[in-house]
Amino acid sequence: MAGVRSLGRLAIALVVALGFCGAALAQDEPPGGNAQGGNELSDSHHEGDHLGPIGPYLSAAELRNWPQGSRRPVPERLVRERTAEILAEAGTPCEIVAAHNPGETRQRKQIYEIACREGPGYLVVATDAPAILNCLHLAATEAAQRAADASRPVTSLCLLDGNKDAAAALRPLATRIDPACVVDQAAWIGRVGEDQDRYEVGCEGRDGLWLQTPINRTEVTESFSCLDLAAMGEACQFTTPAEQAATVASWLPADGPACAADRARVVGVADGARFYELSCGAEPGLILKLTPEGRLDQAWPCARATGIAGGCRLARTES
């Protein structure tokens, strides 16, 4: 997409030298796209009457003072039937849990809104080539435009309650990747290339995630932890340093070293094993090694881990 910031394919090379071995640690960055979402939408999303993700389907003029309702609203039963047919033809999965007909375009094309049991809901514009518009994408774009222009009228394009709760919509997707994630915040944050949507989810008390799905689909094609993203220079808006530290500290055994964890970072990856640094407040910190299967293998005090990619950066090395 024009104007979208590319993240590139940055690799951070780190070296493990623990006195008895050496290995390269590398951290891959997610592919290019609008990683920050909202305020960095493509140029075409800010030109003329084509606002946000609406593209060629609906103009600002068509949407002004919309939704204005309809003199003869389509009954919910028919909305479900018509949108189910359109979605099936487009290959968009959705178990419809709510539906209504908020209005029509000025060309008298019906606009339907549906909420899905999992994933985002949609506005469906019943033209000859129907437009299927992601409600979370619409909400994020509208919020970004209001942030850029405070005088802009507030317009909620998706009105069903289920389409206003991004956390609930994305919870099923997030728990496929991290079953321990209790999603407390979520948002659409960008489009990657021409065919992927990117979302961020925050997890209560633990590290959050970025998720990528094909446009108007719910299968997760890529995911990145916020700890990994921080190592790449990216930032998660719904995850705190304390939540990241709590996640890494949770890998320590009950009879392991005591740690009042306050910060954590990814050190890198070597031969499938992952290395993390954990800061323990006023006490000396640790470097942890996880197996490729995600189990704790070893934990070293910072004083003994100076050969691992330069040692600790966040934590005290000695008492």
Short mmCIF file of C-alpha atoms in Angstrom, two decimals:
data_model
loop_
_atom_site.label_atom_id
_atom_site.label_comp_id
_atom_site.label_asym_id
_atom_site.label_seq_id
_atom_site.Cartn_x
_atom_site.Cartn_y
_atom_site.Cartn_z
CA MET A 1 0.00 0.00 0.00
CA ALA A 2 1.32 3.43 -0.86
CA GLY A 3 2.50 5.49 2.06
CA VAL A 4 2.63 2.59 4.48
CA ARG A 5 5.78 2.34 6.59
CA SER A 6 7.75 -0.81 5.92
CA LEU A 7 9.29 -2.61 8.88
CA GLY A 8 11.69 -4.47 6.57
CA ARG A 9 13.34 -7.74 7.53
CA LEU A 10 15.73 -6.55 10.19
CA ALA A 11 17.86 -9.22 11.89
CA ILE A 12 19.56 -8.50 15.20
CA ALA A 13 22.59 -10.75 15.53
CA LEU A 14 23.69 -11.60 19.06
CA VAL A 15 26.43 -13.93 20.16
CA VAL A 16 26.42 -16.42 23.01
CA ALA A 17 29.86 -17.17 24.48
CA LEU A 18 29.40 -18.90 27.79
CA GLY A 19 33.03 -19.93 28.15
CA PHE A 20 32.30 -23.35 26.67
CA CYS A 21 30.33 -22.55 23.53
CA GLY A 22 29.32 -19.86 21.07
CA ALA A 23 26.14 -19.53 19.05
CA ALA A 24 24.42 -16.85 17.00
CA LEU A 25 21.23 -15.38 18.38
CA ALA A 26 18.88 -13.83 15.86
CA GLN A 27 15.53 -12.11 16.10
CA ASP A 28 13.41 -11.67 12.98
CA GLU A 29 11.14 -8.70 12.53
CA PRO A 30 7.59 -9.03 11.20
CA PRO A 31 7.18 -8.20 7.52
CA GLY A 32 6.51 -4.65 6.44
CA GLY A 33 3.18 -3.02 6.95
CA ASN A 34 1.37 -0.35 8.89
CA ALA A 35 2.65 -1.64 12.21
CA GLN A 36 1.46 1.41 14.11
CA GLY A 37 -1.95 1.46 12.42
CA GLY A 38 -4.21 4.50 12.68
CA ASN A 39 -2.09 7.58 12.08
CA GLU A 40 0.04 5.94 9.38
CA LEU A 41 -2.66 4.77 7.02
CA SER A 42 -1.83 4.80 3.33
CA ASP A 43 -1.98 8.05 1.40
CA SER A 44 -5.00 6.84 -0.55
CA HIS A 45 -6.89 6.72 2.74
CA HIS A 46 -6.61 10.47 3.12
CA GLU A 47 -7.31 11.73 -0.39
CA GLY A 48 -10.54 13.28 -1.63
CA ASP A 49 -13.77 11.75 -0.43
CA HIS A 50 -12.33 8.29 0.17
CA LEU A 51 -11.77 8.08 3.89
CA GLY A 52 -10.28 5.35 5.99
CA PRO A 53 -10.70 1.76 4.87
CA ILE A 54 -13.80 2.51 2.83
CA GLY A 55 -11.75 2.89 -0.34
CA PRO A 56 -13.81 3.02 -3.52
CA TYR A 57 -17.01 1.72 -1.98
CA LEU A 58 -18.42 4.60 0.04
CA SER A 59 -17.41 8.26 -0.18
CA ALA A 60 -17.39 10.81 2.62
CA ALA A 61 -20.37 12.46 0.97
CA GLU A 62 -22.29 9.21 1.06
CA LEU A 63 -21.46 8.71 4.70
CA ARG A 64 -22.10 12.25 5.89
CA ASN A 65 -24.76 12.15 8.60
CA TRP A 66 -24.90 8.37 8.17
CA PRO A 67 -26.33 6.11 9.47
CA GLN A 68 -29.59 7.87 8.76
CA GLY A 69 -31.71 4.78 9.02
CA SER A 70 -34.10 3.50 6.44
CA ARG A 71 -37.76 4.23 5.85
CA ARG A 72 -38.35 0.51 5.39
CA PRO A 73 -35.69 -1.41 7.32
CA VAL A 74 -34.96 -4.90 6.08
CA PRO A 75 -36.06 -7.47 8.72
CA GLU A 76 -33.23 -9.15 10.61
CA ARG A 77 -34.11 -12.56 9.20
CA LEU A 78 -33.59 -11.30 5.65
CA VAL A 79 -30.41 -9.42 6.63
CA ARG A 80 -28.97 -12.68 7.97
CA GLU A 81 -29.96 -14.59 4.83
CA ARG A 82 -28.60 -12.00 2.41
CA THR A 83 -25.33 -11.39 4.24
CA ALA A 84 -24.72 -15.11 4.80
CA GLU A 85 -24.93 -15.61 1.03
CA ILE A 86 -22.57 -12.71 0.32
CA LEU A 87 -20.05 -13.84 2.93
CA ALA A 88 -20.12 -17.44 1.73
CA GLU A 89 -19.44 -16.35 -1.84
CA ALA A 90 -16.54 -14.19 -0.63
CA GLY A 91 -15.13 -16.96 1.56
CA THR A 92 -15.50 -14.86 4.73
CA PRO A 93 -16.25 -17.04 7.77
CA CYS A 94 -18.86 -15.72 10.19
CA GLU A 95 -21.35 -17.37 12.46
CA ILE A 96 -23.81 -14.50 12.58
CA VAL A 97 -25.02 -13.69 16.09
CA ALA A 98 -26.69 -10.33 15.39
CA ALA A 99 -27.70 -8.40 12.30
CA HIS A 100 -29.54 -5.28 11.27
CA ASN A 101 -30.10 -2.88 8.38
CA PRO A 102 -28.90 0.57 9.54
CA GLY A 103 -29.58 2.29 6.23
CA GLU A 104 -28.54 2.57 2.63
CA THR A 105 -26.20 4.55 0.42
CA ARG A 106 -27.40 7.57 -1.49
CA GLN A 107 -27.54 5.31 -4.50
CA ARG A 108 -30.12 3.26 -2.55
CA LYS A 109 -27.84 0.30 -2.04
CA GLN A 110 -28.63 -1.49 1.20
CA ILE A 111 -26.06 -1.49 4.00
CA TYR A 112 -26.16 -4.41 6.42
CA GLU A 113 -24.28 -4.85 9.68
CA ILE A 114 -23.53 -8.22 11.20
CA ALA A 115 -21.74 -9.37 14.35
CA CYS A 116 -19.87 -12.71 14.31
CA ARG A 117 -19.36 -15.22 17.11
CA GLU A 118 -15.59 -14.83 16.71
CA GLY A 119 -13.50 -12.27 14.91
CA PRO A 120 -14.60 -8.83 13.73
CA GLY A 121 -18.07 -8.03 12.51
CA TYR A 122 -18.73 -6.39 9.17
CA LEU A 123 -20.62 -3.79 7.25
CA VAL A 124 -21.82 -5.33 4.02
CA VAL A 125 -22.74 -2.99 1.17
CA ALA A 126 -25.05 -4.84 -1.18
CA THR A 127 -23.78 -3.54 -4.51
CA ASP A 128 -23.29 -5.68 -7.62
CA ALA A 129 -19.78 -6.36 -6.28
CA PRO A 130 -20.54 -6.32 -2.54
CA ALA A 131 -18.15 -4.54 -0.18
CA ILE A 132 -17.35 -6.32 3.09
CA LEU A 133 -15.89 -3.84 5.60
CA ASN A 134 -14.20 -4.92 8.85
CA CYS A 135 -15.79 -3.06 11.78
CA LEU A 136 -12.52 -2.99 13.77
CA HIS A 137 -10.72 -1.50 10.76
CA LEU A 138 -13.45 1.11 10.41
CA ALA A 139 -13.28 2.00 14.11
CA ALA A 140 -9.49 2.37 14.10
CA THR A 141 -9.50 4.55 11.01
CA GLU A 142 -12.27 6.75 12.35
CA ALA A 143 -10.39 7.18 15.64
CA ALA A 144 -7.19 8.13 13.79
CA GLN A 145 -9.02 10.70 11.71
CA ARG A 146 -10.64 12.23 14.79
CA ALA A 147 -7.22 12.39 16.45
CA ALA A 148 -5.91 14.29 13.43
CA ASP A 149 -8.94 16.59 13.30
CA ALA A 150 -10.66 17.19 16.63
CA SER A 151 -13.51 19.04 14.90
CA ARG A 152 -14.45 15.94 12.94
CA PRO A 153 -17.93 14.69 13.94
CA VAL A 154 -18.00 11.40 15.78
CA THR A 155 -19.38 8.71 13.50
CA SER A 156 -19.74 5.14 14.71
CA LEU A 157 -20.13 3.18 11.53
CA CYS A 158 -20.76 -0.15 13.27
CA LEU A 159 -23.54 0.07 15.83
CA LEU A 160 -24.11 -3.46 17.14
CA ASP A 161 -22.77 -3.96 20.66
CA GLY A 162 -20.73 -6.98 19.61
CA ASN A 163 -18.90 -4.89 17.01
CA LYS A 164 -17.82 -2.28 19.55
CA ASP A 165 -15.91 -4.74 21.74
CA ALA A 166 -12.62 -5.51 20.01
CA ALA A 167 -11.35 -7.54 22.96
CA ALA A 168 -14.31 -9.91 22.81
CA ALA A 169 -14.07 -10.21 19.02
CA LEU A 170 -10.36 -11.12 19.06
CA ARG A 171 -10.35 -13.26 22.21
CA PRO A 172 -10.91 -16.56 20.33
CA LEU A 173 -8.06 -15.76 17.91
CA ALA A 174 -5.65 -14.81 20.70
CA THR A 175 -6.31 -17.88 22.81
CA ARG A 176 -5.39 -20.12 19.88
CA ILE A 177 -1.89 -18.63 20.08
CA ASP A 178 -1.63 -18.17 23.86
CA PRO A 179 -4.26 -20.12 25.82
CA ALA A 180 -3.23 -18.27 28.99
CA CYS A 181 -4.04 -14.88 27.48
CA VAL A 182 -7.12 -13.25 29.02
CA VAL A 183 -7.67 -10.49 26.48
CA ASP A 184 -8.41 -7.16 28.14
CA GLN A 185 -7.77 -4.74 25.25
CA ALA A 186 -7.54 -5.09 21.49
CA ALA A 187 -7.57 -3.12 18.26
CA TRP A 188 -6.98 -3.31 14.55
CA ILE A 189 -3.56 -1.67 14.04
CA GLY A 190 -2.73 -1.96 10.38
CA ARG A 191 -2.76 -3.62 7.02
CA VAL A 192 0.23 -5.66 5.88
CA GLY A 193 0.67 -5.69 2.14
CA GLU A 194 -2.55 -6.09 0.20
CA ASP A 195 -3.98 -9.13 1.92
CA GLN A 196 -3.32 -9.19 5.68
CA ASP A 197 -4.85 -7.39 8.65
CA ARG A 198 -2.82 -6.83 11.81
CA TYR A 199 -4.30 -6.65 15.31
CA GLU A 200 -2.88 -6.03 18.75
CA VAL A 201 -4.26 -7.74 21.82
CA GLY A 202 -3.40 -7.03 25.44
CA CYS A 203 -3.44 -9.90 27.93
CA GLU A 204 -4.38 -9.31 31.54
CA GLY A 205 -1.24 -9.57 33.69
CA ARG A 206 0.99 -11.03 30.95
CA ASP A 207 2.71 -10.30 27.65
CA GLY A 208 0.50 -9.30 24.74
CA LEU A 209 0.51 -10.15 21.03
CA TRP A 210 0.29 -8.92 17.49
CA LEU A 211 -1.83 -11.18 15.29
CA GLN A 212 -2.08 -11.25 11.50
CA THR A 213 -4.97 -12.70 9.51
CA PRO A 214 -5.92 -12.64 5.85
CA ILE A 215 -8.33 -9.78 5.19
CA ASN A 216 -11.85 -10.72 6.30
CA ARG A 217 -10.68 -14.07 7.68
CA THR A 218 -10.09 -15.38 11.19
CA GLU A 219 -7.19 -17.83 10.75
CA VAL A 220 -4.01 -16.44 12.34
CA THR A 221 -1.18 -16.59 9.81
CA GLU A 222 1.50 -14.94 11.95
CA SER A 223 1.86 -13.82 15.55
CA PHE A 224 4.49 -11.90 17.49
CA SER A 225 4.81 -11.51 21.24
CA CYS A 226 5.25 -8.00 22.56
CA LEU A 227 8.55 -9.09 24.11
CA ASP A 228 9.80 -10.05 20.65
CA LEU A 229 8.45 -6.82 19.18
CA ALA A 230 10.28 -4.75 21.79
CA ALA A 231 13.53 -6.43 20.72
CA MET A 232 12.77 -5.23 17.19
CA GLY A 233 12.17 -1.64 18.27
CA GLU A 234 8.38 -1.86 18.09
CA ALA A 235 6.00 -1.01 20.92
CA CYS A 236 2.76 -2.58 22.10
CA GLN A 237 0.20 -0.09 23.36
CA PHE A 238 -1.73 -2.57 25.53
CA THR A 239 1.18 -4.28 27.35
CA THR A 240 3.22 -2.87 30.24
CA PRO A 241 6.82 -3.68 31.24
CA ALA A 242 5.45 -5.18 34.46
CA GLU A 243 3.24 -7.59 32.49
CA GLN A 244 6.21 -8.66 30.38
CA ALA A 245 8.35 -9.19 33.49
CA ALA A 246 5.56 -11.24 35.11
CA THR A 247 5.41 -13.46 32.02
CA VAL A 248 9.14 -14.24 32.08
CA ALA A 249 9.16 -14.66 35.89
CA SER A 250 6.34 -17.21 35.60
CA TRP A 251 8.78 -19.60 33.91
CA LEU A 252 10.94 -19.85 37.04
CA PRO A 253 10.27 -22.93 39.19
CA ALA A 254 8.72 -22.48 42.63
CA ASP A 255 11.98 -23.56 44.25
CA GLY A 256 14.08 -21.41 41.91
CA PRO A 257 15.79 -18.09 42.62
CA ALA A 258 13.62 -15.42 44.22
CA CYS A 259 12.96 -12.49 41.90
CA ALA A 260 10.83 -9.38 42.40
CA ALA A 261 10.55 -9.04 38.62
CA ASP A 262 10.07 -5.56 37.21
CA ARG A 263 11.45 -5.67 33.64
CA ALA A 264 12.31 -8.24 31.00
CA ARG A 265 13.65 -8.41 27.47
CA VAL A 266 14.41 -10.90 24.72
CA VAL A 267 18.13 -11.54 24.40
CA GLY A 268 17.82 -13.69 21.28
CA VAL A 269 17.55 -17.16 19.79
CA ALA A 270 20.23 -19.80 19.23
CA ASP A 271 19.55 -23.21 17.69
CA GLY A 272 15.87 -22.87 18.57
CA ALA A 273 16.55 -22.07 22.23
CA ARG A 274 15.36 -18.66 23.43
CA PHE A 275 17.17 -16.42 25.90
CA TYR A 276 15.57 -13.75 28.10
CA GLU A 277 16.85 -11.28 30.65
CA LEU A 278 14.84 -10.72 33.82
CA SER A 279 15.42 -7.74 36.09
CA CYS A 280 14.71 -8.45 39.78
CA GLY A 281 14.42 -4.95 41.18
CA ALA A 282 17.15 -4.18 43.69
CA GLU A 283 18.44 -7.76 43.58
CA PRO A 284 20.75 -9.24 40.94
CA GLY A 285 18.94 -10.24 37.78
CA LEU A 286 18.89 -13.40 35.67
CA ILE A 287 19.24 -14.68 32.15
CA LEU A 288 16.88 -17.56 31.32
CA LYS A 289 17.18 -20.14 28.58
CA LEU A 290 14.08 -21.85 27.20
CA THR A 291 14.14 -24.99 25.08
CA PRO A 292 12.65 -24.89 21.57
CA GLU A 293 9.54 -26.46 23.16
CA GLY A 294 9.25 -23.50 25.55
CA ARG A 295 10.42 -25.19 28.77
CA LEU A 296 12.92 -23.58 31.13
CA ASP A 297 16.33 -25.14 30.60
CA GLN A 298 18.68 -22.99 32.69
CA ALA A 299 18.79 -19.71 34.59
CA TRP A 300 22.04 -17.87 35.30
CA PRO A 301 22.63 -14.95 37.65
CA CYS A 302 23.73 -11.90 35.68
CA ALA A 303 27.18 -12.09 37.28
CA ARG A 304 27.69 -15.48 35.58
CA ALA A 305 26.06 -14.53 32.27
CA THR A 306 28.41 -11.82 31.00
CA GLY A 307 29.33 -14.03 28.05
CA ILE A 308 25.74 -14.36 26.82
CA ALA A 309 25.31 -11.68 24.16
CA GLY A 310 27.13 -9.13 26.29
CA GLY A 311 25.33 -10.02 29.51
CA CYS A 312 22.57 -8.24 31.37
CA ARG A 313 21.48 -4.75 30.35
CA LEU A 314 18.44 -4.22 32.56
CA ALA A 315 19.45 -5.82 35.82
CA ARG A 316 22.03 -5.59 38.60
CA THR A 317 24.86 -8.07 38.10
CA GLU A 318 25.81 -8.49 41.74
CA SER A 319 24.57 -7.77 45.25
#
